Short mmCIF file of C-alpha atoms and ligand atoms in Angstrom, two decimals:
data_model
loop_
_atom_site.label_atom_id
_atom_site.label_comp_id
_atom_site.label_asym_id
_atom_site.label_seq_id
_atom_site.Cartn_x
_atom_site.Cartn_y
_atom_site.Cartn_z
CA MET A 1 0.00 0.00 0.00
CA THR A 2 1.39 3.39 -0.99
CA ALA A 3 1.09 6.25 1.48
CA THR A 4 -0.23 9.52 0.12
CA SER A 5 0.62 12.96 1.47
CA THR A 6 -2.01 14.71 3.59
CA CYS A 7 -4.22 17.30 1.89
CA PHE A 8 -6.27 20.04 3.55
CA THR A 9 -9.45 18.05 2.82
CA ASP A 10 -7.99 15.14 4.82
CA LEU A 11 -8.14 17.21 8.01
CA THR A 12 -10.91 17.14 10.61
CA GLY A 13 -12.25 20.42 12.06
CA ILE A 14 -9.95 20.03 15.08
CA GLN A 15 -6.92 19.32 12.91
CA ILE A 16 -7.68 22.44 10.84
CA GLN A 17 -7.74 24.53 14.02
CA ALA A 18 -4.38 23.04 15.06
CA LEU A 19 -2.87 23.78 11.63
CA VAL A 20 -4.03 27.40 11.78
CA ALA A 21 -2.85 27.83 15.39
CA GLY A 22 0.51 26.33 14.41
CA LEU A 23 0.87 29.08 11.82
CA GLY A 24 0.23 31.67 14.54
CA GLU A 25 -3.20 32.77 13.24
CA PRO A 26 -6.37 33.29 15.29
CA ASN A 27 -9.05 30.61 15.46
CA TYR A 28 -11.56 32.35 13.17
CA ARG A 29 -9.14 31.91 10.28
CA ALA A 30 -9.77 28.15 10.51
CA ARG A 31 -13.48 28.77 9.86
CA GLN A 32 -12.63 31.07 6.95
CA VAL A 33 -10.39 28.54 5.20
CA GLN A 34 -12.95 25.81 5.79
CA HIS A 35 -15.72 28.00 4.38
CA TRP A 36 -13.71 28.83 1.25
CA THR A 37 -12.98 25.13 0.72
CA TYR A 38 -16.38 23.56 1.34
CA GLN A 39 -18.83 26.36 0.47
CA GLY A 40 -16.71 28.56 -1.80
CA LEU A 41 -15.38 25.42 -3.56
CA ALA A 42 -11.98 27.10 -3.94
CA LEU A 43 -9.36 25.32 -6.02
CA SER A 44 -6.38 27.01 -4.39
CA PHE A 45 -5.52 28.91 -1.20
CA ASP A 46 -4.76 31.87 -3.44
CA GLU A 47 -8.47 32.28 -4.22
CA MET A 48 -9.17 32.95 -0.50
CA THR A 49 -8.82 36.66 -0.99
CA ASP A 50 -9.91 37.83 2.48
CA LEU A 51 -6.99 35.97 4.08
CA PRO A 52 -3.59 37.68 4.45
CA GLN A 53 -1.35 36.81 1.54
CA THR A 54 1.48 35.58 3.79
CA PHE A 55 -0.93 33.21 5.55
CA ARG A 56 -2.21 31.82 2.23
CA HIS A 57 1.36 31.33 1.12
CA ARG A 58 2.35 29.51 4.31
CA LEU A 59 -0.74 27.31 4.15
CA ALA A 60 0.16 26.31 0.60
CA GLN A 61 3.68 25.43 1.77
CA LYS A 62 2.27 23.19 4.50
CA VAL A 63 -0.52 21.35 2.67
CA GLN A 64 -2.00 20.84 -0.74
CA LEU A 65 -5.69 21.90 -0.82
CA HIS A 66 -7.14 18.93 -2.76
CA GLY A 67 -6.07 15.39 -3.57
CA LEU A 68 -7.74 14.72 -6.94
CA GLU A 69 -7.17 15.78 -10.54
CA PRO A 70 -9.89 15.14 -13.14
CA LEU A 71 -8.33 13.32 -16.10
CA HIS A 72 -11.21 12.50 -18.35
CA GLU A 73 -14.96 12.85 -18.46
CA VAL A 74 -17.82 11.30 -20.44
CA VAL A 75 -21.46 12.39 -20.48
CA GLY A 76 -24.17 9.82 -21.21
CA SER A 77 -27.39 10.35 -23.13
CA ASP A 78 -29.35 10.58 -19.84
CA GLY A 79 -27.00 13.32 -18.57
CA THR A 80 -24.97 11.02 -16.28
CA VAL A 81 -21.40 12.28 -15.98
CA LYS A 82 -18.59 9.82 -15.32
CA THR A 83 -15.24 11.28 -14.33
CA LEU A 84 -11.88 9.58 -14.11
CA PHE A 85 -9.68 11.14 -11.43
CA ALA A 86 -5.94 10.82 -10.79
CA LEU A 87 -4.84 10.57 -7.16
CA ASN A 88 -1.55 11.97 -5.89
CA ASP A 89 0.23 8.62 -6.25
CA GLY A 90 -0.89 8.25 -9.87
CA LYS A 91 -3.62 5.69 -9.17
CA THR A 92 -7.04 6.39 -10.69
CA ILE A 93 -10.70 6.11 -9.67
CA GLU A 94 -14.04 6.85 -11.31
CA SER A 95 -17.15 8.47 -9.88
CA THR A 96 -20.47 9.59 -11.31
CA LEU A 97 -22.93 12.47 -11.16
CA MET A 98 -26.52 11.56 -11.97
CA SER A 99 -29.30 14.07 -12.61
CA TYR A 100 -32.96 13.48 -11.91
CA PRO A 101 -35.68 15.81 -13.22
CA THR A 102 -38.11 17.18 -10.61
CA ALA A 103 -41.62 18.57 -10.88
CA LYS A 104 -40.30 22.12 -10.38
CA GLY A 105 -38.09 21.81 -13.45
CA ARG A 106 -34.81 22.04 -11.55
CA PRO A 107 -32.94 18.78 -11.59
CA ARG A 108 -31.60 17.27 -8.42
CA TYR A 109 -28.27 15.52 -8.50
CA THR A 110 -26.90 12.40 -6.86
CA ILE A 111 -23.18 11.74 -6.63
CA CYS A 112 -21.97 8.15 -6.52
CA LEU A 113 -18.67 8.11 -4.61
CA SER A 114 -15.75 5.71 -4.64
CA THR A 115 -14.10 4.74 -1.35
CA GLN A 116 -11.24 2.47 -2.47
CA VAL A 117 -9.00 1.93 -5.49
CA GLY A 118 -10.36 -1.45 -6.58
CA CYS A 119 -12.12 -3.66 -4.03
CA PRO A 120 -10.98 -6.57 -1.84
CA ILE A 121 -14.36 -8.39 -1.92
CA GLY A 122 -14.07 -9.63 -5.51
CA CYS A 123 -17.70 -10.15 -6.55
CA PRO A 124 -17.50 -11.92 -9.94
CA PHE A 125 -20.15 -9.73 -11.63
CA CYS A 126 -18.53 -6.40 -10.72
CA ALA A 127 -15.85 -4.62 -12.78
CA THR A 128 -14.32 -3.05 -9.64
CA GLY A 129 -14.17 -6.42 -7.90
CA GLN A 130 -12.46 -7.95 -10.92
CA GLN A 131 -9.74 -5.33 -10.87
CA GLY A 132 -8.51 -6.44 -7.41
CA PHE A 133 -7.68 -4.19 -4.46
CA GLU A 134 -5.01 -1.49 -4.48
CA ARG A 135 -5.62 0.82 -1.53
CA ASN A 136 -8.10 2.72 0.61
CA LEU A 137 -8.96 6.30 -0.29
CA THR A 138 -8.19 8.99 2.28
CA PRO A 139 -11.07 11.08 3.72
CA GLY A 140 -9.95 13.98 1.52
CA GLU A 141 -9.96 11.88 -1.65
CA ILE A 142 -13.56 10.90 -0.84
CA VAL A 143 -14.78 14.42 -0.01
CA ASP A 144 -12.94 15.90 -3.01
CA GLN A 145 -15.12 13.88 -5.39
CA VAL A 146 -18.16 15.78 -4.05
CA LEU A 147 -16.40 19.15 -4.19
CA TYR A 148 -15.36 18.49 -7.78
CA PHE A 149 -18.92 17.80 -8.97
CA ALA A 150 -20.34 20.72 -6.93
CA ARG A 151 -17.80 23.03 -8.62
CA ARG A 152 -18.63 21.56 -12.02
CA LEU A 153 -22.34 22.31 -11.49
CA ARG A 154 -21.60 25.82 -10.25
CA ASP A 155 -19.43 26.58 -13.28
CA GLN A 156 -22.07 25.18 -15.62
CA ILE A 157 -24.67 27.51 -14.11
CA ASP A 158 -22.29 30.50 -14.26
CA LYS A 159 -21.74 29.86 -17.97
CA ALA A 160 -25.44 29.31 -18.83
CA ASP A 161 -26.95 31.83 -21.28
CA THR A 162 -30.64 31.42 -20.56
CA GLU A 163 -32.53 31.88 -17.32
CA SER A 164 -33.91 28.34 -17.53
CA ASP A 165 -30.39 26.92 -17.82
CA LYS A 166 -29.42 29.03 -14.85
CA ALA A 167 -32.23 27.51 -12.75
CA ALA A 168 -29.73 25.80 -10.54
CA GLY A 169 -30.08 22.17 -9.79
CA HIS A 170 -28.57 21.10 -6.52
CA ILE A 171 -26.76 18.13 -5.08
CA SER A 172 -29.43 16.42 -3.04
CA ASN A 173 -27.84 13.02 -2.36
CA VAL A 174 -24.50 11.34 -1.97
CA VAL A 175 -24.31 7.56 -2.19
CA PHE A 176 -21.26 5.48 -1.28
CA MET A 177 -21.88 3.05 -4.13
CA GLY A 178 -18.94 3.61 -6.44
CA MET A 179 -15.68 1.66 -6.42
CA GLY A 180 -14.78 -0.21 -3.26
CA GLU A 181 -16.35 -1.49 -0.06
CA PRO A 182 -17.06 1.57 2.16
CA LEU A 183 -17.17 -0.38 5.43
CA ALA A 184 -13.71 -1.88 4.72
CA ASN A 185 -12.45 1.74 4.85
CA TYR A 186 -14.58 2.61 7.87
CA ASP A 187 -12.68 5.45 9.56
CA ALA A 188 -12.01 7.42 6.36
CA VAL A 189 -15.62 7.01 5.19
CA LEU A 190 -17.02 8.17 8.54
CA GLN A 191 -14.70 11.17 8.58
CA ALA A 192 -15.85 12.05 5.05
CA VAL A 193 -19.51 11.70 6.12
CA GLU A 194 -18.87 14.02 9.03
CA MET A 195 -17.24 16.71 6.85
CA LEU A 196 -19.94 16.43 4.17
CA ASN A 197 -22.58 16.76 6.88
CA SER A 198 -21.03 19.46 9.05
CA PRO A 199 -22.41 23.02 8.73
CA GLN A 200 -18.75 24.15 8.68
CA GLY A 201 -18.15 21.63 5.89
CA PHE A 202 -20.35 20.86 2.87
CA GLY A 203 -23.57 20.98 4.89
CA LEU A 204 -25.46 18.05 3.33
CA GLY A 205 -28.05 16.32 5.56
CA ALA A 206 -26.94 12.88 6.79
CA ARG A 207 -30.37 11.59 5.75
CA ASN A 208 -29.35 12.35 2.18
CA MET A 209 -26.40 9.96 2.27
CA VAL A 210 -26.40 6.18 1.85
CA ILE A 211 -23.60 3.72 2.55
CA SER A 212 -23.83 0.48 0.60
CA THR A 213 -22.06 -2.63 1.89
CA ALA A 214 -21.46 -6.21 0.81
CA GLY A 215 -22.29 -7.14 4.42
CA LEU A 216 -19.39 -6.61 6.86
CA ILE A 217 -21.13 -7.56 10.12
CA PRO A 218 -18.73 -6.04 12.73
CA GLN A 219 -18.80 -2.70 10.93
CA ILE A 220 -22.62 -2.80 10.58
CA LYS A 221 -22.78 -3.25 14.37
CA ARG A 222 -20.34 -0.39 14.89
CA LEU A 223 -22.33 1.85 12.54
CA SER A 224 -25.53 1.20 14.45
CA GLN A 225 -23.87 2.72 17.53
CA GLU A 226 -22.82 5.94 15.77
CA LYS A 227 -26.21 7.63 16.10
CA LEU A 228 -26.03 8.91 12.54
CA GLN A 229 -29.03 9.55 10.33
CA ILE A 230 -27.22 8.09 7.32
CA GLY A 231 -28.95 5.36 5.29
CA LEU A 232 -27.61 1.80 5.05
CA ALA A 233 -27.99 -0.46 2.02
CA ILE A 234 -26.97 -4.13 1.99
CA SER A 235 -26.00 -5.77 -1.29
CA LEU A 236 -27.77 -9.09 -0.80
CA HIS A 237 -28.30 -10.60 -4.31
CA ALA A 238 -29.12 -14.07 -2.90
CA SER A 239 -31.03 -15.39 0.09
CA ASP A 240 -29.18 -18.67 0.66
CA ASP A 241 -25.53 -19.27 1.54
CA ALA A 242 -24.70 -21.59 -1.35
CA LEU A 243 -25.60 -18.98 -3.98
CA ARG A 244 -24.42 -15.93 -2.00
CA ASN A 245 -21.01 -17.54 -1.39
CA GLU A 246 -20.58 -17.50 -5.18
CA LEU A 247 -21.96 -14.02 -5.81
CA VAL A 248 -20.60 -12.10 -2.79
CA PRO A 249 -17.54 -14.05 -1.53
CA ILE A 250 -17.45 -12.28 1.88
CA ASN A 251 -20.58 -14.34 2.62
CA LYS A 252 -18.27 -17.27 3.48
CA LYS A 253 -17.11 -15.20 6.45
CA TYR A 254 -20.40 -13.47 7.24
CA PRO A 255 -23.24 -15.83 6.20
CA VAL A 256 -26.76 -14.71 5.32
CA GLY A 257 -28.40 -15.75 8.62
CA GLN A 258 -25.91 -13.78 10.71
CA LEU A 259 -26.09 -10.84 8.31
CA ILE A 260 -29.87 -10.60 8.54
CA ALA A 261 -29.68 -10.91 12.34
CA ALA A 262 -27.23 -7.97 12.36
CA CYS A 263 -29.65 -6.04 10.13
CA ARG A 264 -32.55 -6.69 12.52
CA GLU A 265 -30.36 -5.43 15.36
CA TYR A 266 -29.38 -2.37 13.27
CA CYS A 267 -33.06 -1.49 12.67
CA GLU A 268 -33.82 -1.83 16.38
CA THR A 269 -30.83 0.19 17.59
CA SER A 270 -30.99 2.93 14.97
CA GLY A 271 -34.77 3.02 14.47
CA ARG A 272 -34.06 3.23 10.75
CA ARG A 273 -35.30 1.26 7.79
CA ILE A 274 -32.66 -0.71 5.92
CA SER A 275 -32.40 -1.14 2.12
CA PHE A 276 -31.42 -4.33 0.35
CA GLU A 277 -29.98 -4.26 -3.13
CA TYR A 278 -30.74 -7.29 -5.22
CA ALA A 279 -29.10 -7.38 -8.65
CA LEU A 280 -30.95 -9.70 -10.99
CA PHE A 281 -28.80 -12.06 -13.05
CA GLU A 282 -30.44 -14.13 -15.79
CA GLY A 283 -30.85 -17.78 -14.84
CA ILE A 284 -28.94 -17.32 -11.55
CA ASN A 285 -31.11 -15.57 -8.94
CA ASP A 286 -34.11 -14.29 -10.91
CA SER A 287 -36.89 -16.91 -10.59
CA VAL A 288 -40.17 -16.56 -8.74
CA THR A 289 -38.88 -19.25 -6.34
CA HIS A 290 -35.90 -16.98 -5.56
CA ALA A 291 -38.32 -14.10 -4.96
CA ARG A 292 -40.28 -16.25 -2.49
CA SER A 293 -37.22 -17.29 -0.52
CA LEU A 294 -36.07 -13.64 -0.42
CA ALA A 295 -39.48 -12.62 0.94
CA ARG A 296 -39.28 -15.36 3.59
CA LEU A 297 -35.82 -14.19 4.66
CA LEU A 298 -36.87 -10.55 5.01
CA ALA A 299 -40.31 -11.11 6.56
CA GLY A 300 -40.98 -8.76 9.46
CA LEU A 301 -37.87 -6.64 8.86
CA ASN A 302 -38.32 -2.86 8.44
CA CYS A 303 -36.81 -2.82 4.97
CA HIS A 304 -37.06 -1.95 1.33
CA VAL A 305 -35.71 -3.97 -1.61
CA ASN A 306 -34.12 -2.28 -4.60
CA LEU A 307 -34.09 -4.54 -7.64
CA ILE A 308 -31.23 -3.77 -10.08
CA PRO A 309 -31.25 -5.54 -13.44
CA SER A 310 -27.62 -6.62 -13.90
CA ASN A 311 -25.37 -4.18 -15.73
CA LEU A 312 -23.01 -5.71 -18.24
CA THR A 313 -19.29 -5.85 -17.45
CA ASP A 314 -16.43 -7.86 -18.95
CA SER A 315 -17.43 -10.76 -16.67
CA GLN A 316 -19.06 -13.52 -18.64
CA GLY A 317 -22.29 -15.14 -17.53
CA PHE A 318 -23.97 -12.28 -15.66
CA ARG A 319 -26.66 -10.98 -17.97
CA PRO A 320 -29.83 -9.05 -17.13
CA PRO A 321 -33.01 -11.16 -17.24
CA ALA A 322 -35.74 -10.51 -19.82
CA ARG A 323 -38.17 -7.72 -18.90
CA GLY A 324 -40.97 -10.19 -18.17
CA THR A 325 -38.79 -12.14 -15.70
CA ILE A 326 -37.82 -8.92 -13.89
CA LEU A 327 -41.45 -7.82 -13.62
CA ALA A 328 -42.55 -11.26 -12.39
CA PHE A 329 -39.89 -11.14 -9.65
CA HIS A 330 -41.01 -7.65 -8.68
CA ARG A 331 -44.70 -8.66 -8.62
CA GLU A 332 -44.01 -11.71 -6.45
CA LEU A 333 -42.12 -9.68 -3.85
CA ALA A 334 -44.88 -7.07 -3.77
CA ARG A 335 -47.53 -9.80 -3.45
CA LEU A 336 -45.65 -11.12 -0.41
CA ASN A 337 -45.75 -7.64 1.15
CA ILE A 338 -42.09 -6.78 0.66
CA ALA A 339 -41.66 -3.08 -0.17
CA CYS A 340 -39.65 -3.00 -3.38
CA THR A 341 -38.74 -0.81 -6.34
CA LEU A 342 -37.12 -1.47 -9.66
CA ARG A 343 -34.07 0.77 -9.88
CA GLN A 344 -33.94 3.21 -12.76
CA ARG A 345 -30.71 2.37 -14.51
CA ARG A 346 -28.45 5.30 -15.31
CA GLY A 347 -25.40 5.97 -17.44
CA LEU A 348 -25.44 2.62 -19.23
CA ASP A 349 -24.19 3.95 -22.58
CA ILE A 350 -21.03 5.20 -20.83
CA ASP A 351 -20.48 2.19 -18.52
CA ALA A 352 -21.34 4.29 -15.46
CA GLY A 353 -23.95 1.93 -14.01
CA CYS A 354 -23.61 -0.03 -10.74
CA GLY A 355 -20.57 -2.26 -10.86
CA GLN A 356 -19.21 -0.79 -14.08
CA LEU A 357 -16.69 1.60 -12.53
CA ARG A 358 -13.02 0.77 -12.53
CA SER A 359 -9.60 2.36 -12.72
CA ARG A 360 -9.14 2.77 -16.43
CA LEU A 361 -5.82 3.85 -17.72
CA ALA A 362 -6.08 7.26 -19.26
CA LYS A 363 -5.49 5.70 -22.69
CA THR A 364 -9.20 6.23 -23.48
CA MET A 365 -8.55 9.97 -23.73
N1 SAH B 401 -19.07 -2.42 -2.34
C1 SAH B 401 -20.33 -1.90 -2.00
C2 SAH B 401 -20.67 -0.60 -2.71
C3 SAH B 401 -20.26 -0.47 -4.13
S1 SAH B 401 -21.03 -1.55 -5.27
C4 SAH B 401 -21.41 -2.92 -2.22
O1 SAH B 401 -21.16 -3.95 -2.85
O2 SAH B 401 -22.51 -2.70 -1.74
C5 SAH B 401 -22.63 -0.76 -5.49
C6 SAH B 401 -23.75 -1.69 -5.92
O3 SAH B 401 -23.58 -2.10 -7.29
C7 SAH B 401 -23.81 -2.97 -5.10
O4 SAH B 401 -25.13 -3.26 -4.73
C8 SAH B 401 -23.29 -3.98 -6.09
O5 SAH B 401 -23.68 -5.27 -5.76
C9 SAH B 401 -23.90 -3.47 -7.39
N2 SAH B 401 -23.30 -4.04 -8.59
C10 SAH B 401 -22.01 -4.38 -8.79
N3 SAH B 401 -21.85 -4.89 -10.05
C11 SAH B 401 -23.06 -4.87 -10.63
C12 SAH B 401 -23.55 -5.25 -11.93
N4 SAH B 401 -22.74 -5.74 -12.86
N5 SAH B 401 -24.86 -5.08 -12.18
C13 SAH B 401 -25.69 -4.55 -11.24
N6 SAH B 401 -25.30 -4.18 -10.01
C14 SAH B 401 -24.00 -4.33 -9.71
FE1 SF4 B 402 -16.66 -4.68 -4.14
FE2 SF4 B 402 -19.21 -3.92 -4.10
FE3 SF4 B 402 -18.00 -4.62 -6.41
FE4 SF4 B 402 -18.54 -6.51 -4.60
S1 SF4 B 402 -20.03 -5.25 -5.71
S2 SF4 B 402 -16.61 -6.26 -5.69
S3 SF4 B 402 -18.22 -5.40 -2.71
S4 SF4 B 402 -17.51 -2.88 -5.15
#
């Protein structure tokens, strides 16, 4: 694992105060720098024009402001943006910005964040899992993905010619569903959540964030104690151990029965509803019998099931079922009183759907 140098966005509120105090400046300067970074979306300390020039200069000598460089971007026909970023050590990640129209005409945006370079879980249907694991992202590398897209939206609005184009959309949700297993990088992810949520940081409601996990039981238990309003989604994909061992290999360590017990405990402790993601793979987990056994497993749990027709990756053998099969699965779950929705798939023409993100070499440019 390669160590990366600390960036300003890697620092907690307390660490920012210590940095500023160390440079001999009063405490309110910490709030100013933080405000410029997370609300002003500054790209450099030099933009922070109400700070003394010598202070800006000394800050820049101490730390770099951000830890990501956009390398390449593609925009899909549904408006989904997929960006390839370079990290300080030259490794790369991808993240996406998805827009959703609203009744008022202003779109709302969801950012899908990466938390690791690659992923150690190795699910066979997932492009990230097939790439292997390289390293955890730092808190700053996670938060910087949000700041990048927020800046991109702001600049787009600034450049718009017409009033209707200027009708600003806003970032309403952040989901930890990009590359990597968020709960395998627990501390960095929680620090990023805190900074995204903090009024001194990005100021996004915790209720508007969702962490998705392949099912790491100790971390689910730890999360239930954090008293956060953040949403939790479990990538289930199968309701019995034999099949789930194949689809989500961490199931061999944390089997379905224990996982669901931890989820029941999570709902009780946190008072929150849990989501289950169930990707449908043709001929593998998509029959009405599978739907029935899923309904039996989840009976009585305060939950919601998100059905995701499989997105294609280079992995052979994981194809989306026919429309009729998907609808039959959905109908059966609903008939058995399981709250469920069929996920709207986004960004498919640019390989930006669930499980399609990976660290491409910049040769596509
Ligand atoms: N590692 C975490 C979060 C990132 S993956 C997790 O697994 O939950 C985000 C979601 O995309 C997960 O539900 C994952 O199972 C799903 N996914 C991965 N590959 C997919 C594919 N080819 N088709 C559909 N969903 C996929
Ligand atoms: Fe990792 Fe999630 Fe992909 Fe599985 S689905 S390999 S846990 S990113």
